[in-house]
Amino acid sequence: MTDKIKNLYIFTGKGGVGKTTLSFSFAKYLQDQGRKVKYVYFESSSISNSQSPIDQGQELGRALGIDSIALDLKECAQAYVSKKLKSETIGKWVVKTPFFKALINMIPGFNYLIYLGRILEYLNEDPDLTLVLDSPSSGHALTMLEATHNFSEIFQSGIVFDDTKKMIDLMFSENFLQVNILTIPTMMAVHESQDLDNSLQKIIQINSKIICNNTFHDLEGIEDANLPDFLKSKIENELQVVKEHSSLIAAYVTHSPSISKEQISKDLAPSMKSLV
Amino acid sequence: MAIESKQFEIFSGTGGVGKTTMATSRAIEIANSGKRVLLITIDPAKRLKELLGLNDKDSGNAVTITNPLELGEHIKLDALLMNPEETIKRIAEQTNTQAVAQSRIMKILAKPYGGLNEILSIVELQMNLDKNIYDTIVLDTPPGSHFLDFLESVDKIRAFFDQKFVDIFNYVGKKSATTPKGTGRKLMTMVVSGGVKKLMGYLQKVTGGKFVEDFMEAVGAIYQSKDSFISALNLQKELKDHNKSNWYLVTSVDQNKMKEAMDLRDHAKDLFDNKTYIILNKCLNEKLEDWKPQEDDHLAVKLKESFSHRENDLKTHMKEKFQNVLEFSEVLKVSPLDHVKELITQWKNIEQKSKFEQGS
């Protein structure tokens, strides 16, 4: 395995394993190394009229000095259609038709294709850029990564088909993409991340790492601290996980006892080297 | 004091907070009182499988769990893991047309991760309701913002089956079994105003002819099965009716997810009102209070401080925002079965906490 910095890092894993925090820590680490990096997330998974988007951490990005890109489905779709039909007016019109909206909203895999297309465009435009994608949790990450294959199967010919093929070629080219699957140190969570990794490998050979986040056993000075029973048994369970799955887990990220998310992301940044 | 069960028990929440385990334990607790219960999960992590000993081949069908967690043969509990392919097969049966199951595009989209889970789960919920055999259906919804996809699915279905589209597709597609209702000029006006013909023209330019053909076939097929989808539209009203539904928003003290929980609530304001239960999972409570680290044990002092801050911050905040707050204690059991068993006990003894109670 090479340690060359990839163009795209996708952080996934089940909910609550620290995707957002670690995505930012990782982006911060790369930025501190002098790398040009941006944090990316999907604002919504449908084109809706009313809702304000869920803010996944732009605030945190600002505090850490990391640029964020919030991808909006409607804008991405419009940009693509406009480019292909060589007219912004038509692009705008197509995306606005109730039918197009209804269609996109009924076929969720299609959003991910549109999103991925936009991400790859950013990377094409600037080869020095690294994007860190704070991806949807496990199942939806699979929907996203399967989308290119599913839709190239659906389209079979035409411009979209060619573009989808190009996306696949780029995404799965050497040193381009890495999927970091995050987990927490419990048996069940590690098994789930292993399942996810297996499903990923079934789609296509993807460069992936399982990262165990929020461990206590390797916290500095933990052996000498006087801990309550609930923490002792937590650490005991952790050590069991480490013992049984050491070959599976590529890196451990130690718990940060800080209180604010900003400080936690800063605390963890130096240890992100192993996630490259 | 236990919480009275309703016809629908809906669990939502930010991810990784123990939502599936919470829904499972609630389902078993209700079944234990003699009611017939169905537990549906559309959480793609499919943790129910591990908890209830279900096989992969069971997915997509309601399966009776015999003697769940060795709690006794009297418990009548069925469980269903969402599987889009099976749901589409059932839709095909129900509407007496194989078209929807045979469409090439639908076959690809109905793969487990094709992305149709949220929308089809609403249809599945309605189908199981129509069976009329369950006293309670417990629904484990997808985590975080995907819960909003689930909530929006009714509106998405409604938009897709807008009568105007149906007529237009009957006209443009010429593949649907039913004859168009309007003809001639009136229909042409709709085609033009709906922009579908023009859209199809553009689509053909970009995607090639074969896709447009397959696509028309898929849409035609879905329309032939539209009754299955449309019957699910009535559900929205029932889910919002507090006499019929209990809503739970699950969050956990071991995560910094207060903001996400509030975001969820704000995005679904008409559902999350003062009757919604907010579950604070994995509370340490007395485990923290009893922990008295020595002053010179700096790491222990710092850890206790961060644990306490996290827990108290969330509790205070949630009790201000919600009337019905349920605290569940952290379960230290390693085995998932023991874990669920302890949660069932906690459900039986749960007390609602709110600032209103505390104030009086």
XYZ file of C-alpha atoms in Angstrom:
636
model
C 0.000 0.000 0.000
C 1.408 3.386 -0.969
C 1.088 6.445 1.202
C 0.548 8.804 -1.697
C -2.150 11.328 -0.915
C -5.270 10.517 -2.918
C -7.544 12.975 -4.692
C -10.694 11.881 -2.955
C -11.240 10.489 0.528
C -14.687 9.226 1.416
C -15.438 8.938 5.135
C -18.272 6.575 5.866
C -19.427 4.113 8.523
C -22.611 3.782 10.515
C -24.108 6.782 12.257
C -22.377 8.286 15.243
C -18.906 6.893 14.644
C -17.469 10.377 14.178
C -17.564 10.866 10.402
C -17.886 14.653 10.539
C -15.317 15.169 13.287
C -12.739 12.907 11.670
C -13.403 14.296 8.178
C -12.502 17.720 9.532
C -9.514 16.442 11.532
C -8.251 14.686 8.448
C -8.739 17.755 6.257
C -6.938 19.793 8.878
C -4.061 17.335 8.953
C -3.652 17.521 5.163
C -3.913 21.284 5.203
C -1.258 21.486 7.932
C 0.958 19.408 5.643
C 0.583 22.122 3.015
C -1.930 20.240 0.910
C -4.809 22.048 -0.789
C -7.921 20.467 0.692
C -11.659 21.011 0.980
C -14.366 19.377 3.040
C -17.439 18.304 1.025
C -20.885 17.217 2.105
C -24.305 16.740 0.530
C -26.800 19.320 1.591
C -29.875 17.200 0.931
C -30.776 14.042 -0.885
C -33.778 15.424 -2.700
C -34.883 18.579 -4.434
C -37.237 20.042 -1.923
C -38.903 23.386 -2.011
C -39.183 24.527 1.540
C -36.578 23.087 3.832
C -33.487 24.826 4.957
C -30.558 22.460 4.552
C -29.100 20.496 7.420
C -25.833 22.175 8.288
C -23.323 19.417 8.668
C -20.567 21.488 10.088
C -19.782 24.560 8.058
C -19.496 26.310 11.388
C -16.881 23.801 12.479
C -15.107 24.265 9.140
C -14.953 28.005 9.659
C -13.602 27.594 13.171
C -10.879 25.269 11.915
C -10.092 27.321 8.822
C -11.093 24.573 6.408
C -13.010 25.453 3.240
C -16.303 23.591 2.895
C -18.321 22.782 -0.169
C -22.018 22.151 0.448
C -23.325 20.358 -2.611
C -26.882 21.211 -3.523
C -28.652 18.668 -5.690
C -30.624 21.144 -7.742
C -27.570 23.246 -8.567
C -25.503 20.199 -9.485
C -28.243 18.795 -11.739
C -28.749 22.144 -13.391
C -25.037 22.602 -14.036
C -24.784 19.193 -15.652
C -27.860 19.474 -17.861
C -26.838 23.004 -18.913
C -23.385 21.845 -19.894
C -24.629 18.913 -21.885
C -27.353 20.805 -23.720
C -25.037 23.792 -24.073
C -27.607 26.183 -22.692
C -28.117 27.484 -19.214
C -31.680 28.537 -19.974
C -32.675 25.034 -21.006
C -30.777 23.556 -18.047
C -32.649 25.779 -15.653
C -35.936 24.942 -17.297
C -35.387 21.174 -17.300
C -34.529 21.069 -13.595
C -37.560 23.191 -12.782
C -40.109 20.969 -14.538
C -42.229 19.205 -11.952
C -41.623 15.985 -13.806
C -37.839 16.177 -13.543
C -38.106 16.944 -9.826
C -40.506 14.078 -9.269
C -38.229 11.750 -11.231
C -35.049 12.655 -9.373
C -36.762 12.397 -6.021
C -38.187 8.962 -6.832
C -34.812 7.514 -7.842
C -32.427 8.286 -4.994
C -29.442 6.553 -6.592
C -29.578 9.174 -9.297
C -28.793 12.010 -6.843
C -25.581 10.318 -5.931
C -24.598 10.024 -9.568
C -25.185 13.741 -9.971
C -23.266 14.540 -6.784
C -20.340 12.308 -7.709
C -20.247 13.847 -11.160
C -19.889 17.284 -9.596
C -17.170 16.112 -7.206
C -15.173 14.583 -10.045
C -15.521 17.803 -11.974
C -13.979 19.760 -9.092
C -11.077 17.317 -9.075
C -10.666 17.477 -12.845
C -10.538 21.238 -12.746
C -7.808 21.251 -10.106
C -5.469 18.247 -9.989
C -3.735 19.603 -6.854
C -6.937 19.530 -4.837
C -7.872 16.826 -2.354
C -11.512 16.500 -1.364
C -12.646 14.917 1.885
C -16.222 13.732 1.519
C -18.271 13.419 4.697
C -20.413 10.708 3.178
C -23.835 9.426 4.148
C -23.820 6.435 6.506
C -23.165 2.846 5.463
C -26.089 1.778 3.268
C -26.324 5.080 1.501
C -22.598 5.092 0.860
C -23.104 1.817 -0.974
C -25.991 3.292 -2.961
C -23.641 6.104 -3.892
C -20.702 3.935 -4.891
C -22.934 1.505 -6.760
C -24.631 4.340 -8.620
C -22.021 4.651 -11.353
C -22.302 0.968 -12.202
C -26.071 0.813 -11.872
C -26.619 3.782 -14.096
C -24.115 2.791 -16.742
C -26.129 -0.435 -16.885
C -29.337 1.571 -17.137
C -28.185 3.976 -19.835
C -26.208 1.648 -22.121
C -25.523 4.409 -24.662
C -25.542 8.172 -25.135
C -23.779 11.095 -23.509
C -24.711 10.196 -19.924
C -23.503 6.659 -20.515
C -20.148 7.929 -21.789
C -19.872 10.295 -18.845
C -20.720 7.545 -16.386
C -18.023 5.368 -17.922
C -15.557 8.238 -17.588
C -16.563 8.608 -13.943
C -15.905 4.922 -13.306
C -12.514 5.065 -15.049
C -11.456 8.063 -12.996
C -12.848 6.948 -9.651
C -11.300 3.540 -9.764
C -7.968 4.579 -11.232
C -4.874 4.040 -9.121
C -4.290 6.396 -6.196
C -7.439 8.376 -6.867
C -9.924 7.284 -4.237
C -9.811 5.894 -0.742
C -12.790 4.942 1.391
C -12.182 5.238 5.124
C -14.732 3.141 6.961
C -15.044 4.374 10.511
C -16.142 2.230 13.399
C -16.173 2.360 17.174
C -14.440 -0.307 19.278
C -17.354 -2.667 19.954
C -17.683 -6.138 18.440
C -20.971 -5.387 16.750
C -19.763 -2.139 15.194
C -16.563 -3.723 13.913
C -18.550 -6.584 12.374
C -20.786 -4.071 10.628
C -17.830 -2.205 9.227
C -16.432 -5.495 7.996
C -19.761 -6.221 6.258
C -19.670 -2.805 4.659
C -16.112 -3.365 3.479
C -17.081 -6.716 1.971
C -20.027 -5.133 0.164
C -17.728 -2.416 -1.156
C -15.264 -4.973 -2.463
C -18.128 -6.744 -4.224
C -18.935 -3.607 -6.231
C -15.374 -3.233 -7.380
C -11.917 -3.449 -5.824
C -11.968 -0.270 -3.814
C -9.076 1.018 -1.827
C -10.499 0.989 1.700
C -9.361 1.161 5.306
C -11.237 0.303 8.480
C -10.511 2.908 11.128
C -11.431 2.342 14.756
C -12.372 5.646 16.357
C -12.767 6.763 19.943
C -10.623 4.204 21.742
C -9.787 4.536 25.438
C -7.324 1.689 25.932
C -4.484 3.630 24.295
C -5.192 6.956 26.022
C -1.962 8.269 27.530
C -1.760 7.490 31.243
C -4.902 5.331 31.267
C -3.175 2.417 33.098
C -2.384 4.635 36.057
C -5.749 6.399 36.266
C -8.300 5.214 38.799
C -11.358 4.472 36.666
C -14.972 3.608 37.505
C -16.326 0.174 36.570
C -18.205 1.314 33.481
C -14.998 2.647 31.928
C -13.011 -0.385 33.007
C -15.436 -2.725 31.300
C -15.516 -0.490 28.236
C -11.747 -0.773 27.965
C -11.881 -4.505 28.569
C -14.335 -4.891 25.667
C -12.118 -2.738 23.509
C -9.072 -4.865 24.183
C -11.080 -7.914 23.201
C -11.956 -6.238 19.884
C -8.317 -5.291 19.299
C -7.204 -8.832 20.057
C -9.674 -10.472 17.689
C -9.590 -7.976 14.847
C -6.092 -6.519 14.792
C -5.572 -7.672 11.201
C -8.783 -5.974 10.081
C -8.277 -2.559 11.615
C -5.858 -0.270 9.776
C -5.665 2.455 12.410
C -6.907 3.489 15.839
C -7.949 7.015 16.766
C -7.719 7.676 20.490
C -10.556 9.351 22.394
C -10.173 13.072 22.982
C -11.436 14.233 26.384
C -11.938 17.783 25.119
C -15.400 19.296 25.200
C -15.879 21.389 22.059
C -16.015 19.776 18.623
C -13.491 22.270 17.363
C -10.957 21.305 20.030
C -11.616 17.591 19.466
C -10.936 17.971 15.729
C -7.720 19.847 16.526
C -6.622 17.271 19.119
C -7.065 14.442 16.641
C -5.507 16.070 13.571
C -1.890 15.015 14.269
C -2.914 11.361 14.527
C -4.560 11.423 11.097
C -1.344 10.432 9.329
C -2.360 6.791 9.490
C -5.573 7.507 7.588
C -3.834 8.736 4.421
C -44.871 3.692 34.683
C -44.898 2.232 31.186
C -45.948 4.132 28.084
C -49.207 3.035 26.484
C -48.639 1.449 23.084
C -50.363 2.742 19.954
C -51.061 1.305 16.516
C -47.849 2.828 15.168
C -44.636 3.252 17.109
C -42.123 5.177 15.057
C -38.445 5.472 15.947
C -36.268 8.098 14.367
C -32.976 9.571 15.380
C -29.454 10.527 14.560
C -27.378 7.499 13.622
C -25.546 5.195 15.982
C -27.639 6.069 19.001
C -29.094 2.603 19.483
C -32.276 3.310 17.551
C -32.669 -0.215 16.175
C -32.017 -1.809 19.559
C -34.454 0.633 21.126
C -37.182 -0.174 18.573
C -36.582 -3.907 18.969
C -36.832 -3.803 22.743
C -39.997 -1.698 22.524
C -41.552 -4.167 20.063
C -40.830 -7.089 22.378
C -42.079 -5.215 25.415
C -45.407 -4.526 23.663
C -45.651 -8.109 22.395
C -44.978 -9.327 25.900
C -48.224 -7.685 27.004
C -50.152 -10.022 24.678
C -50.391 -7.845 21.576
C -49.513 -8.986 18.090
C -46.623 -6.869 16.875
C -44.783 -6.336 13.610
C -41.326 -4.787 13.650
C -40.144 -3.208 10.374
C -36.641 -1.923 9.833
C -35.424 0.065 6.857
C -32.138 0.823 8.479
C -29.768 -0.622 5.894
C -27.403 -1.706 8.659
C -29.878 -4.542 9.335
C -28.854 -5.047 12.925
C -32.153 -6.676 13.679
C -30.870 -9.730 11.912
C -28.168 -10.220 14.496
C -30.504 -9.487 17.368
C -33.368 -11.756 16.351
C -31.482 -14.513 14.581
C -32.988 -13.821 11.153
C -31.396 -15.160 7.970
C -30.589 -13.244 4.805
C -33.143 -15.309 2.932
C -35.863 -13.919 5.225
C -35.286 -10.352 4.149
C -38.250 -8.674 2.511
C -40.832 -10.907 4.173
C -42.518 -10.684 7.536
C -41.151 -13.590 9.556
C -42.528 -14.851 12.852
C -39.906 -14.771 15.563
C -40.417 -17.836 17.684
C -39.644 -17.332 21.312
C -37.715 -14.080 20.860
C -34.746 -13.746 23.223
C -36.068 -16.843 24.999
C -38.752 -14.741 26.599
C -41.526 -17.253 26.117
C -43.675 -18.894 23.444
C -46.636 -16.625 24.154
C -45.025 -13.662 22.419
C -46.447 -12.920 18.980
C -43.795 -10.951 17.161
C -43.128 -10.712 13.431
C -40.144 -8.923 11.953
C -39.585 -7.574 8.475
C -36.290 -6.399 7.008
C -37.009 -4.110 4.074
C -35.959 -5.529 0.724
C -37.047 -3.487 -2.313
C -37.027 -6.475 -4.663
C -39.544 -8.387 -2.555
C -41.762 -5.341 -2.118
C -41.860 -4.802 -5.865
C -42.786 -8.453 -6.376
C -45.659 -7.975 -3.947
C -46.744 -4.798 -5.712
C -46.779 -6.755 -8.974
C -48.950 -9.458 -7.399
C -51.270 -7.014 -5.756
C -51.900 -5.024 -8.919
C -52.013 -8.083 -11.117
C -49.315 -7.015 -13.521
C -45.810 -8.347 -13.864
C -44.679 -5.278 -15.778
C -43.237 -3.491 -12.767
C -41.195 -6.516 -11.705
C -39.959 -7.197 -15.234
C -38.890 -3.728 -16.252
C -35.152 -3.698 -16.834
C -34.672 -0.377 -15.085
C -36.762 -1.367 -12.075
C -34.728 -4.551 -11.694
C -31.536 -2.541 -11.364
C -33.081 -0.008 -8.984
C -34.591 -2.725 -6.808
C -31.183 -4.065 -5.819
C -30.666 -3.784 -2.050
C -28.687 -0.565 -2.454
C -30.477 0.743 -5.535
C -31.877 3.500 -3.347
C -35.595 2.676 -3.256
C -35.714 1.633 0.409
C -37.293 4.736 1.896
C -40.078 5.109 -0.621
C -40.999 1.441 -0.728
C -41.099 1.178 3.042
C -44.169 3.409 3.091
C -45.831 1.045 0.621
C -44.748 -1.934 2.709
C -46.144 -0.351 5.854
C -49.526 0.121 4.163
C -49.548 -3.454 2.840
C -48.939 -4.847 6.298
C -51.569 -2.592 7.775
C -54.053 -3.915 5.225
C -53.448 -7.451 6.484
C -55.314 -6.347 9.585
C -53.572 -8.786 11.884
C -51.260 -6.541 13.854
C -52.200 -4.558 16.950
C -49.018 -2.536 16.699
C -46.457 -1.869 13.986
C -43.071 -0.691 15.239
C -41.078 1.121 12.599
C -37.326 1.657 12.735
C -36.634 4.472 10.277
C -33.352 5.284 8.552
C -30.857 7.388 10.498
C -30.415 11.138 10.417
C -31.365 13.086 7.353
C -32.483 9.900 5.585
C -35.362 9.935 7.974
C -36.440 13.064 6.147
C -36.336 11.132 2.856
C -38.666 8.682 4.482
C -40.998 11.430 5.657
C -40.965 13.061 2.258
C -41.650 9.821 0.441
C -45.407 10.294 0.686
C -45.101 13.650 -1.036
C -42.712 12.203 -3.577
C -45.177 9.463 -4.422
C -47.959 11.996 -4.687
C -45.927 14.190 -7.044
C -44.972 11.239 -9.192
C -48.518 9.959 -9.558
C -50.015 13.337 -10.252
C -52.934 12.633 -12.575
C -51.474 15.042 -15.092
C -48.381 12.896 -15.404
C -50.418 9.757 -15.673
C -52.349 11.155 -18.619
C -49.215 12.511 -20.221
C -47.456 9.213 -19.962
C -50.347 7.359 -21.337
C -50.068 9.679 -24.289
C -46.316 9.911 -24.749
C -45.460 6.394 -23.673
C -48.235 4.662 -25.613
C -47.251 1.612 -23.598
C -49.586 1.780 -20.687
C -52.478 -0.645 -20.577
C -55.104 1.967 -19.864
C -56.482 4.345 -22.452
C -55.852 8.038 -21.930
C -58.770 9.863 -20.402
C -58.412 13.098 -22.337
C -57.531 13.161 -25.963
C -56.720 15.608 -28.681
C -56.110 19.234 -27.986
C -56.691 19.100 -24.230
C -54.053 16.448 -23.781
C -51.638 18.153 -26.117
C -51.955 21.301 -24.013
C -51.043 19.310 -20.937
C -48.096 17.666 -22.641
C -46.791 21.055 -23.665
C -47.472 22.766 -20.336
C -46.053 19.844 -18.375
C -43.048 20.078 -20.655
C -42.762 16.337 -20.886
C -42.499 16.036 -24.656
C -39.798 18.673 -24.795
C -38.089 17.083 -21.818
C -38.120 13.707 -23.507
C -36.550 15.279 -26.573
C -33.705 16.639 -24.504
C -33.412 13.411 -22.612
C -33.025 11.458 -25.842
C -30.242 13.810 -26.914
C -28.309 13.157 -23.717
C -29.095 9.566 -22.875
C -29.632 7.893 -26.195
C -32.795 6.322 -27.594
C -32.602 2.946 -25.886
C -32.748 4.498 -22.459
C -35.739 6.655 -23.301
C -37.530 3.562 -24.549
C -36.691 1.517 -21.436
C -37.493 4.463 -19.285
C -40.941 4.922 -20.806
C -41.532 1.243 -20.251
C -40.501 1.502 -16.590
C -42.697 4.533 -15.996
C -45.580 2.835 -17.783
C -45.060 -0.224 -15.598
C -45.026 1.820 -12.408
C -48.203 3.535 -13.475
C -49.894 0.217 -14.058
C -49.121 -0.587 -10.436
C -49.994 2.829 -9.159
C -52.788 1.596 -6.885
C -50.256 0.034 -4.539
C -48.394 3.305 -4.264
C -51.422 5.519 -4.028
C -53.037 3.496 -1.242
C -49.996 4.347 0.858
C -50.813 8.031 0.657
C -53.514 7.706 3.317
C -50.902 6.679 5.816
C -49.584 10.175 6.270
C -52.694 11.278 8.112
C -52.703 8.263 10.403
C -49.045 8.619 11.266
C -49.664 12.188 12.331
C -52.620 11.276 14.518
C -51.460 11.065 18.145
C -54.276 8.725 19.040
C -52.777 6.233 16.639
C -49.062 6.938 16.705
C -46.237 7.350 19.181
C -43.173 9.106 17.812
C -39.754 8.719 19.366
C -36.712 10.804 18.581
C -33.695 8.892 19.844
C -30.440 10.537 20.761
C -27.540 9.460 22.889
C -25.375 11.106 25.517
C -22.201 9.531 24.169
C -22.399 11.683 21.070
C -22.221 15.343 20.311
C -25.395 15.190 18.266
C -27.678 17.630 19.988
C -27.648 19.929 16.987
C -28.510 17.124 14.570
C -31.422 16.041 16.754
C -32.748 19.593 16.827
C -32.277 19.849 13.052
C -34.376 16.730 12.587
C -37.072 18.152 14.800
C -37.055 21.476 12.988
C -37.324 19.795 9.597
C -40.345 17.783 10.602
C -42.100 20.283 12.840
C -45.597 19.032 12.101
C -44.618 15.567 13.361
C -42.378 16.423 16.250
C -44.606 18.389 18.560
C -45.039 18.357 22.314
C -46.361 14.784 22.205
C -43.144 13.424 20.729
C -40.978 11.394 23.061
C -37.329 12.234 23.118
C -35.167 9.335 24.223
C -31.829 10.079 25.828
C -30.000 6.817 25.447
C -26.885 5.592 27.249
C -27.250 7.906 30.256
C -24.568 7.250 32.852
C -26.580 8.825 35.701
C -25.473 7.435 39.060
C -22.440 5.775 37.469
C -21.065 9.283 37.017
C -22.246 10.613 40.360
C -20.568 7.734 42.182
C -17.276 8.341 40.403
C -15.051 10.407 42.684
C -11.553 10.621 41.180
C -8.586 11.741 43.311
C -7.574 15.337 42.671
C -4.085 14.370 41.491
C -5.456 11.743 39.089
C -5.497 14.298 36.276
C -6.664 12.043 33.478
C -9.539 10.675 35.560
C -10.559 14.199 36.581
C -10.529 15.343 32.967
C -12.473 12.315 31.757
C -15.113 12.710 34.430
C -15.419 16.383 33.568
C -15.955 15.723 29.878
C -18.396 12.856 30.496
C -20.426 14.950 32.951
C -20.458 17.997 30.740
C -21.683 16.009 27.761
C -24.455 14.274 29.675
C -25.742 17.246 31.668
C -25.618 19.581 28.713
C -27.805 17.261 26.650
C -30.244 16.574 29.491
C -30.744 20.242 30.314
C -31.150 21.229 26.709
C -33.614 18.482 25.807
C -35.762 19.000 28.891
C -36.109 22.626 27.896
C -37.167 21.789 24.359
C -39.310 18.704 24.844
C -42.098 17.894 27.256
C -41.620 14.139 27.233
C -38.047 13.131 27.912
C -37.238 9.465 28.522
C -33.876 8.600 30.049
C -32.400 5.178 29.319
C -29.326 4.069 31.225
C -26.190 2.833 29.538
C -26.261 -0.964 29.300
C -22.915 -2.618 29.838
C -23.866 -6.073 28.612
C -21.636 -7.401 25.838
C -24.128 -9.803 24.268
C -26.799 -8.121 22.136
C -29.466 -10.398 23.619
C -28.717 -9.408 27.208
C -28.562 -5.835 26.049
C -32.080 -5.919 24.596
C -33.397 -7.753 27.660
C -32.161 -5.010 29.932
C -33.719 -2.351 27.713
C -37.068 -4.166 27.856
C -36.904 -3.890 31.641
C -36.118 -0.199 31.321
C -39.149 0.291 29.025
C -41.368 -1.251 31.703
C -40.132 1.110 34.371
C -39.649 4.237 32.334
C -40.604 7.611 33.735
C -41.171 10.721 31.711
C -39.047 13.648 32.751
C -39.556 17.218 31.780
C -39.003 20.666 33.155
C -42.757 20.898 33.616
C -42.707 18.053 36.101
C -39.608 19.236 37.824
C -40.994 22.729 38.180
C -44.168 21.653 39.918
